[in-house]
Coordinates of C-alpha atoms and ligand atoms in Angstrom, one line a residue:
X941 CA 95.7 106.4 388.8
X942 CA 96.9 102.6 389.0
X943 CA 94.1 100.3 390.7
X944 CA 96.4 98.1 392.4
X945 CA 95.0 95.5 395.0
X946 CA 97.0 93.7 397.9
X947 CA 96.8 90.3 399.0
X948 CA 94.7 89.2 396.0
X949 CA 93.3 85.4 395.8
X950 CA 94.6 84.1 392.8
X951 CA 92.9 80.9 392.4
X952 CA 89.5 82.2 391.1
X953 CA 91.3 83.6 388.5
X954 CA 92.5 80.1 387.1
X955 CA 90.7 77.0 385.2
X956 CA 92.2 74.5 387.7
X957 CA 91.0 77.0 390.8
X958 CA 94.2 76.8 392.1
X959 CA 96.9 79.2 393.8
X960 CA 97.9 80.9 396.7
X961 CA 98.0 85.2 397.0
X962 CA 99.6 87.9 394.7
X963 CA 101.3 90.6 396.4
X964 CA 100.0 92.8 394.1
X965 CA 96.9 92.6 391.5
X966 CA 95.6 94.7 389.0
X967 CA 93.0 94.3 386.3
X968 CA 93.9 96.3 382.9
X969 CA 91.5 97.7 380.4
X970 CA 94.0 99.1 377.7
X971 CA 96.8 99.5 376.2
X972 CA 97.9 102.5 378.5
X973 CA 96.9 101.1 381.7
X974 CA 99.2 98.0 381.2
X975 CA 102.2 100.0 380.1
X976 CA 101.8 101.9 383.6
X977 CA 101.3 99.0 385.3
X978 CA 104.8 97.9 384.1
X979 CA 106.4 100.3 384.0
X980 CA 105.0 100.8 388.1
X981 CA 106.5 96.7 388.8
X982 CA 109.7 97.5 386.8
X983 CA 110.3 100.5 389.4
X984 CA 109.7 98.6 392.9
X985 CA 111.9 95.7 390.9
X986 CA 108.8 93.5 390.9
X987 CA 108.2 90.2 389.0
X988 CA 105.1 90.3 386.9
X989 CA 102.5 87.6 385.8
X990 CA 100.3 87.9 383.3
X991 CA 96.6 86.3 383.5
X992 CA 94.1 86.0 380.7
X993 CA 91.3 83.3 381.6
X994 CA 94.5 81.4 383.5
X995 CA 93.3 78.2 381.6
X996 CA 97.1 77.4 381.0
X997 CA 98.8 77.5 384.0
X998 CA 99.3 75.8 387.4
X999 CA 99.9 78.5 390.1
X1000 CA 102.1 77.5 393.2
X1001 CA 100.2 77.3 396.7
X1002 CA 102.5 79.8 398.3
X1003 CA 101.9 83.3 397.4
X1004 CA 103.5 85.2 394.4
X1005 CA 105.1 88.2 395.5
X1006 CA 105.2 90.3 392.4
X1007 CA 102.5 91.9 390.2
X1008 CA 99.8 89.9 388.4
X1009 CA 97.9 91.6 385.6
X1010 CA 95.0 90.5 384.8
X1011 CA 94.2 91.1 381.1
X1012 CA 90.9 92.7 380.3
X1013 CA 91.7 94.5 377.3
X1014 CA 88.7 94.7 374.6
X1015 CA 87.6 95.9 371.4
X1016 CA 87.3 94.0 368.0
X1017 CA 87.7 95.4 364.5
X1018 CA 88.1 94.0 361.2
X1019 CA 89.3 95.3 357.5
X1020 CA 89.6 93.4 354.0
X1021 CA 93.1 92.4 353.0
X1022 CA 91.9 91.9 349.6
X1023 CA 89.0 90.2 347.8
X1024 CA 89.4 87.3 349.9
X1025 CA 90.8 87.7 353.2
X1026 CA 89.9 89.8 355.8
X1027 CA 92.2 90.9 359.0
X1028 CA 90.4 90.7 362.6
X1029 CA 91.7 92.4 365.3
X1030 CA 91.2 92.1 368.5
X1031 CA 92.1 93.3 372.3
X1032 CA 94.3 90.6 373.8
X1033 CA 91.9 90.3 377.2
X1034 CA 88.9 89.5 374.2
X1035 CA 87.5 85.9 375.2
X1036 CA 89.0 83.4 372.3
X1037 CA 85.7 81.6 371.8
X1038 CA 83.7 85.0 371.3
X1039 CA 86.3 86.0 368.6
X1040 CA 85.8 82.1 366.6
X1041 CA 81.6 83.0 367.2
X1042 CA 82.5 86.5 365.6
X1043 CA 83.8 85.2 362.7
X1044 CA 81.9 81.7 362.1
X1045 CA 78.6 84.0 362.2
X1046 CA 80.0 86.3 359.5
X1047 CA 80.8 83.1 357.5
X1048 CA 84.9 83.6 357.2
X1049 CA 86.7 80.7 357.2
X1050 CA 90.0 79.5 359.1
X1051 CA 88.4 80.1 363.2
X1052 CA 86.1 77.0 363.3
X1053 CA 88.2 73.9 364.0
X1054 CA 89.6 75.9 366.9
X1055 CA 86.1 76.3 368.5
X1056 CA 85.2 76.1 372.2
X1057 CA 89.2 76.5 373.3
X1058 CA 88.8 78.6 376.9
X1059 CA 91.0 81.7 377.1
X1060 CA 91.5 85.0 376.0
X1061 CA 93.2 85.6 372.5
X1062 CA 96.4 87.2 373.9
X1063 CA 97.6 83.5 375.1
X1064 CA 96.7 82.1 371.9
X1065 CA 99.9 82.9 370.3
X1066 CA 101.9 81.9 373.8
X1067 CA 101.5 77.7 373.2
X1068 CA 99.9 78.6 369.3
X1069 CA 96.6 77.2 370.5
X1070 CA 95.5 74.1 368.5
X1071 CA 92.8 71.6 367.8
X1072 CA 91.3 69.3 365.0
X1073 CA 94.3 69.7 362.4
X1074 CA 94.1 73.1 362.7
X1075 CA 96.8 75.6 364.7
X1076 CA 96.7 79.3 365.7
X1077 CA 99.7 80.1 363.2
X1078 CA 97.3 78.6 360.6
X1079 CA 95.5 82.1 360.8
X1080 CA 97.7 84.1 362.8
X1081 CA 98.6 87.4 360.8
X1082 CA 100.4 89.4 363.8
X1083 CA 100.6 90.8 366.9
X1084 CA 100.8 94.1 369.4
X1085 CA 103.1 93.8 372.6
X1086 CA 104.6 95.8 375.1
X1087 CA 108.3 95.2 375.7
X1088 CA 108.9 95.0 379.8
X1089 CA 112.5 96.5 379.6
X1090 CA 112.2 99.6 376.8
X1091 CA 108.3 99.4 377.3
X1092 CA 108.1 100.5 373.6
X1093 CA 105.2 98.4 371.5
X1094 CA 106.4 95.9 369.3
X1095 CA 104.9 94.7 366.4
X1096 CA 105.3 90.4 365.7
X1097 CA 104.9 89.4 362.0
X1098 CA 104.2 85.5 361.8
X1099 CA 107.5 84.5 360.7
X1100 CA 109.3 86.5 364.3
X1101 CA 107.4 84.2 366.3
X1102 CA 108.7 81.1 366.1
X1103 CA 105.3 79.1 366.3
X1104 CA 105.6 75.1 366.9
X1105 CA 103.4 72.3 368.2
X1106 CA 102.4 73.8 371.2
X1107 CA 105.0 76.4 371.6
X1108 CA 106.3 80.0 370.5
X1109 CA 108.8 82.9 371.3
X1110 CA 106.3 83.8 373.8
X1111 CA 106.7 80.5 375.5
X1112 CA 110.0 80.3 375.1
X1113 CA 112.9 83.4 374.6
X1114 CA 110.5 86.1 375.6
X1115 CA 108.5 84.5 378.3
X1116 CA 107.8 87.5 381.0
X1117 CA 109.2 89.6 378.7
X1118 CA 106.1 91.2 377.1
X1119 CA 102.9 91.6 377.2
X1120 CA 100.7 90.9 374.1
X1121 CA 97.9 93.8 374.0
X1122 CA 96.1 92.5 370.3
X1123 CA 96.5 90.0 368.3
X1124 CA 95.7 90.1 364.4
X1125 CA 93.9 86.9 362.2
X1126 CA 93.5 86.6 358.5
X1127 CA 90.5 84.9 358.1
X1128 CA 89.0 83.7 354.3
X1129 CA 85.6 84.2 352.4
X1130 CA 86.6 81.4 350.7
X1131 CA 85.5 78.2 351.8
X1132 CA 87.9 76.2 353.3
X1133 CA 86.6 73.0 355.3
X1134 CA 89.3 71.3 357.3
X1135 CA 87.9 67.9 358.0
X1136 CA 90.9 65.8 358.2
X1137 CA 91.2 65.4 361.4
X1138 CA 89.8 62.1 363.3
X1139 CA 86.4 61.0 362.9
X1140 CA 85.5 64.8 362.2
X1141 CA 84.5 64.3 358.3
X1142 CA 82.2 61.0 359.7
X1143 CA 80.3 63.7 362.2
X1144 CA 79.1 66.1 359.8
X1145 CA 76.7 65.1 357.2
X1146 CA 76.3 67.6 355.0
X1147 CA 77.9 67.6 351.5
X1148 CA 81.3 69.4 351.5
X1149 CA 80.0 71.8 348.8
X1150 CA 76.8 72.6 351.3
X1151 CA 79.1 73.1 353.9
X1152 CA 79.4 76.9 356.2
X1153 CA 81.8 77.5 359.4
X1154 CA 78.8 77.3 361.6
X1155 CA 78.8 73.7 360.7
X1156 CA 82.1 72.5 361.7
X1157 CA 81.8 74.9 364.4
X1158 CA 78.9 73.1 365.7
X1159 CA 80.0 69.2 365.4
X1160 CA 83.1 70.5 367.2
X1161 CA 82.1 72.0 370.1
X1162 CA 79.2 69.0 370.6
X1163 CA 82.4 66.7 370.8
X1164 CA 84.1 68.9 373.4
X1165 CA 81.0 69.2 375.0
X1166 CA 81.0 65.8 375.6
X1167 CA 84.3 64.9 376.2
X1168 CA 86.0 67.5 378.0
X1169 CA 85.5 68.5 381.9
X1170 CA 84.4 71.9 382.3
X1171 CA 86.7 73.9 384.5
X1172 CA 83.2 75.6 386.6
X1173 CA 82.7 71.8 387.5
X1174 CA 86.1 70.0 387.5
X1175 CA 89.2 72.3 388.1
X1176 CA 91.6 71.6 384.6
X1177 CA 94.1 73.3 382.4
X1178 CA 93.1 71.0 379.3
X1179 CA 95.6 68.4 378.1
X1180 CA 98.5 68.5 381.2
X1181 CA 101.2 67.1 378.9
X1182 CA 102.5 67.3 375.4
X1183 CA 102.1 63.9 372.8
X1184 CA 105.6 63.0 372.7
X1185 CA 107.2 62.7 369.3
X1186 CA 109.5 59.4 369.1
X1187 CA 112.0 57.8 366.1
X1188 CA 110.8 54.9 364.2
X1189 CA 113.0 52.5 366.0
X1190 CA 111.6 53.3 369.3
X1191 CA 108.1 52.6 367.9
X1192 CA 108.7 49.8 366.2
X1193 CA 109.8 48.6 369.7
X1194 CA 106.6 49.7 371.1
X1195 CA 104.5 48.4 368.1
X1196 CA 105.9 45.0 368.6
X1197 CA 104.5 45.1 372.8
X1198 CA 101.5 46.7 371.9
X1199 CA 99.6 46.3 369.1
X1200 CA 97.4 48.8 369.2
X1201 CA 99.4 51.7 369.9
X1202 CA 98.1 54.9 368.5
X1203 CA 100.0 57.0 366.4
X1204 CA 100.3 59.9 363.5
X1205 CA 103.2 59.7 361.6
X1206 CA 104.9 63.1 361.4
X1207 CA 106.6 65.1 358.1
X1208 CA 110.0 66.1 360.4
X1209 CA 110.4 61.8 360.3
X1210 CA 109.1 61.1 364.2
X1211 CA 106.3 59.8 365.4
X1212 CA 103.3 61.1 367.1
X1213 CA 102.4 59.1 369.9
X1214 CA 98.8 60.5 371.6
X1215 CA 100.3 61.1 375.3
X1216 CA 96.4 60.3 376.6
X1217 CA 96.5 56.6 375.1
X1218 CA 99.8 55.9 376.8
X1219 CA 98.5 57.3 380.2
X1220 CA 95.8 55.5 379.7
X1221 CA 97.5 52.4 378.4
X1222 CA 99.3 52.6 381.7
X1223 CA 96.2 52.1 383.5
X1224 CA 95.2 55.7 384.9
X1225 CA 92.1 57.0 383.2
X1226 CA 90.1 57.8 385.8
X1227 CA 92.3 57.1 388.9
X1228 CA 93.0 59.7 391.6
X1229 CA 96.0 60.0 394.0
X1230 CA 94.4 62.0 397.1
X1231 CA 92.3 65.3 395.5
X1232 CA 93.7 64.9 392.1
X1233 CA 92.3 63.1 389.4
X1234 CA 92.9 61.4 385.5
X1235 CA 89.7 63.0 383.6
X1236 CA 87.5 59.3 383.0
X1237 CA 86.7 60.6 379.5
X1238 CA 90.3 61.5 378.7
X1239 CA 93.2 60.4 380.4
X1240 CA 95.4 63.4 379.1
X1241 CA 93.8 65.9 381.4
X1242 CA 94.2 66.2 385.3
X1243 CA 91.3 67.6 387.5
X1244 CA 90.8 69.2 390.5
X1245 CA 88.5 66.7 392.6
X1246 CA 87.9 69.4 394.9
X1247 CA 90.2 71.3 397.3
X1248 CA 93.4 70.0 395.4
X1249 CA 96.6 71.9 396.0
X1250 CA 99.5 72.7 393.8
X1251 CA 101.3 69.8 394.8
X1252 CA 98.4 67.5 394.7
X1253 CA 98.5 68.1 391.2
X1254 CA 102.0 68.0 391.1
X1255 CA 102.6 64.6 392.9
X1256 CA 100.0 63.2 390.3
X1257 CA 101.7 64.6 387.4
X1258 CA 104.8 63.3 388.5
X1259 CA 103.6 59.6 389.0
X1260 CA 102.4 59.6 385.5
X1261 CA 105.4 60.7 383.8
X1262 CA 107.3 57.9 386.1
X1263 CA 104.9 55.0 385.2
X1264 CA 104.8 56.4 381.8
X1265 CA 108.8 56.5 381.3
X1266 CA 108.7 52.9 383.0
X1267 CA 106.3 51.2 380.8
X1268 CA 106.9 52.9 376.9
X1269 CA 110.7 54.3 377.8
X1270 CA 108.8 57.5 376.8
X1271 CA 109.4 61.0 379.3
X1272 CA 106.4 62.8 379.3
X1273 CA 106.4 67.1 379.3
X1274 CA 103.9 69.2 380.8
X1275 CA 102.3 71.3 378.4
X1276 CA 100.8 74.0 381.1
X1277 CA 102.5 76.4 382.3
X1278 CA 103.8 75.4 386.1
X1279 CA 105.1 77.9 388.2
Ligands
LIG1946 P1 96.5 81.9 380.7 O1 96.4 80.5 381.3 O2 96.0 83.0 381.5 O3 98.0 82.1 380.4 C1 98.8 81.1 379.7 C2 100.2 81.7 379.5 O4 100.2 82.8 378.6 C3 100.8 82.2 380.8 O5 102.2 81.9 380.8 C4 100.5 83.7 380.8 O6 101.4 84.5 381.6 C5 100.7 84.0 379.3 N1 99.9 85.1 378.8 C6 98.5 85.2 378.9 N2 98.1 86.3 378.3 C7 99.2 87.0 377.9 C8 99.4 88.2 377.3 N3 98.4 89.0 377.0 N4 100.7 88.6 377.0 C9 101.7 87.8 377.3 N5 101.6 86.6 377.9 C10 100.3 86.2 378.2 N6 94.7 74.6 374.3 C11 94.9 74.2 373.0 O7 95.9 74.6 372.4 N7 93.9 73.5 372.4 C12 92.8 73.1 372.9 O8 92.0 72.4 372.3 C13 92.6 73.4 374.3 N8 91.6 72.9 375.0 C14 91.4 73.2 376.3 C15 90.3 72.7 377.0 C16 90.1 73.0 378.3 C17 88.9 72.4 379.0 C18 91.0 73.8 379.0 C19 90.8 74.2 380.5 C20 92.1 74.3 378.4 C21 92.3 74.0 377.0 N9 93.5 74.5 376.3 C22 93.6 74.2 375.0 C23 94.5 75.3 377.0 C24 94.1 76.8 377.0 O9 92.7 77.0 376.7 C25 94.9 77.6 376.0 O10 96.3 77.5 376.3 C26 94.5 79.1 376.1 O11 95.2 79.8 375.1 C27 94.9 79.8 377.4 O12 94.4 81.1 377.5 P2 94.3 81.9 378.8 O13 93.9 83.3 378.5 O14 93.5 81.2 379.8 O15 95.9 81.9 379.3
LIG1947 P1 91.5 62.8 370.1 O1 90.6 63.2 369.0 O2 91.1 61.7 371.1 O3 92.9 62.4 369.6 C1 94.0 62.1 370.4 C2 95.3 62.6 369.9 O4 95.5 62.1 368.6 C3 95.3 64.1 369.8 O5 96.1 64.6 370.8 C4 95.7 64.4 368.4 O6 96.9 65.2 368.3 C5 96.0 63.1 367.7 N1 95.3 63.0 366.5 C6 94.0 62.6 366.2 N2 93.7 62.6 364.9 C7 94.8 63.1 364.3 C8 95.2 63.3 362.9 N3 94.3 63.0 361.9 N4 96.4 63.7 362.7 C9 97.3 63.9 363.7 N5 97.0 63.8 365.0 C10 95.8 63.3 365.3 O7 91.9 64.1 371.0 P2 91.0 65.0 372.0 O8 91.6 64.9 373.3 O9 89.5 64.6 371.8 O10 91.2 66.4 371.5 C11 90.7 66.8 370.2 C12 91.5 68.0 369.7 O11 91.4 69.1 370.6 C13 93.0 67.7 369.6 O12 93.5 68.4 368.5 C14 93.6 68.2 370.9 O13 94.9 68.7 370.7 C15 92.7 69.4 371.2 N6 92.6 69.6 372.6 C16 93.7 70.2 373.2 C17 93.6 70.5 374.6 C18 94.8 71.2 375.2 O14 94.6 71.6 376.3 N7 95.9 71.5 374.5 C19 92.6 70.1 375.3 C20 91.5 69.4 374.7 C21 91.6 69.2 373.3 P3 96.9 66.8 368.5 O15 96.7 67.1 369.9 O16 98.3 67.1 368.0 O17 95.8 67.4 367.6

């Protein structure tokens, strides 16, 4: 028997504590109970939204007038792939960070850089979660999902899910088209340090040689810690927009205006450009335009000041992306999820 509430809040349920009312809500605890809650939205021709921690994803003020799932789907097991590697597997509702303290205090290798990211790991795959030089398709092995039109699971190897910077078939071709129930990681035994990211190698002092998960794991999420707004205190989806990828000529434009422009050159020939330096370039860290606010520690994240709507948000984002375009030539894209 489906537990579906009416008229269900949805801002509570998001990191930016923002959204209006779903029609319909229902909270699922396996694989069964999401296929009937589908399969009940497919038969009253109802749109559905899927929620993990909703750490992605601005929600409109007005209400929603479908179904929203809420994920809550548990249980984590693991088996050796060989001498080395060893699969984890996980329910898709499982809370990301618990699965990277799962495996850091068994001392595998691969989960570490990507420490202290909120959400569950069914959205990890959706925008291929990533952080210090290391991505989700990095470890990624595959995944379990229920199809919305044949409701039949699929399974997803790596190589059908089309995983880019930030991006993936799930946020792409087959977004509200299924619904990921587990998600699979090959994780090593062998030590593998990542520590080419930023300042990260300068933050830990230990010999490379000496070095376990825990310890990267640590430095890491003492830098979030102290960068990065929590969402209990300051409403946020994490970085709003995407760093923009430009040619050489349209950096060497940029270079010659400003000097100190940061950037990452990248193997496909563009450059990186970090879309938090030209915000804040543009003068916005730590601005606000009525209830929405530029994080003061990192300009690429927007906050909720307290009470902010949709639009508040919204009106913000836009502003940015104008002055931005204005100043550097350079059109910013939202990296969350707006609806
Ligand atoms: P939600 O916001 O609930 O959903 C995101 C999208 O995925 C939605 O479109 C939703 O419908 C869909 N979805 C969710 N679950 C499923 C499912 N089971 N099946 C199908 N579709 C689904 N991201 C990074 O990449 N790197 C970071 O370092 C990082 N840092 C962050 C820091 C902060 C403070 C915050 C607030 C966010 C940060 N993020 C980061 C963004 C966010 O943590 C990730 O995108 C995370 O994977 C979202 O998980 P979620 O469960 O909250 O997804
Ligand atoms: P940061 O260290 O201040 O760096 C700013 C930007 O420079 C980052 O966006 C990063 O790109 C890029 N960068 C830094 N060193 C790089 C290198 N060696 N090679 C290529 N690119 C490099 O960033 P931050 O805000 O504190 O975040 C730290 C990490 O956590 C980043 O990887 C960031 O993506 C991740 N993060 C993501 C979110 C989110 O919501 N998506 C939120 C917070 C933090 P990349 O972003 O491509 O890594």
């Amino acid at each position: 028997m489906l537990n579906i509430e009416e008229n269900k809040v949805l801002a509570p349920y998001t990191s930016f504590n923002i959204g209006g009312l779903a029609r319909y809500f229902i909270e699922v605890n396996d694989e069964h109970e999401a296929r009937e809650a589908i399969s009940w939205a497919k038969h009253k021709n109802l749109e559905i939204l899927v929620i993990g921690q909703g750490s992605n994803m601005l929600l409109p003020d007005e209400d929603f007038s479908g179904l929203v799932i809420k994920n809550n789907i548990k249980g984590i097991k693991e088996e050796s792939l060989d001498n080395n590697y060893i699969i984890i597997e996980a329910g898709s509702g499982e809370i990301w960070d618990d699965i990277v303290k799962y495996s850091v205090e068994k001392k595998y290798w691969g989960l570490e850089n990507l420490s202290y990211i909120p959400g569950t790991i069914g959205a990890a795959p959706v925008q291929n979660i990533g952080a210090y030089g290391v991505e989700l398709k990095d470890v990624f092995y595959s995944l379990r999902a229920i199809n919305y039109d044949s409701l039949e699971t699929e399974i997803f190897a790596k190589h059908e899910c089309n995983f880019a910077y930030r991006s993936s078939i799930f946020k792409k071709q087959l977004k509200n088209k299924i619904f990921i129930t587990s998600v699979s990681l090959q994780v090593s035994q062998e030590a593998n340090p990542q520590l080419d990211y930023g300042s990260l190698h300068e933050v830990i002092k230990k010999d490379v040689y000496e070095l376990e998960p825990s310890d990267i794991s640590k430095a890491i999420v003492e830098i979030r810690k102290n960068k990065l707004p929590e969402p209990q205190e300051w409403g946020n989806s994490g970085s709003f927009f995407q760093n923009p990828e430009i040619t050489k000529d349209h950096f060497e434009k940029l270079k010659a205006k400003y000097p100190d422009i940061k950037y990452y050159n990248l193997d496909n020939g563009l450059i990186k450009v970090p879309a938090g330096w030209l915000i804040e370039t543009a003068g916005w860290k730590g601005k606000s335009l009525g209830k929405a606010g530029v994080w003061g520690k990192q300009a690429l994240i927007l906050i909720n000041l307290g009470g902010a709507s949709s639009k508040d948000i919204k009106k913000l984002a836009e502003r940015i992306i104008e002055d931005v375009k204005e100043k550097f030539d350079i059109e910013l894209t939202p990296e969350v999820n707006i609806y």
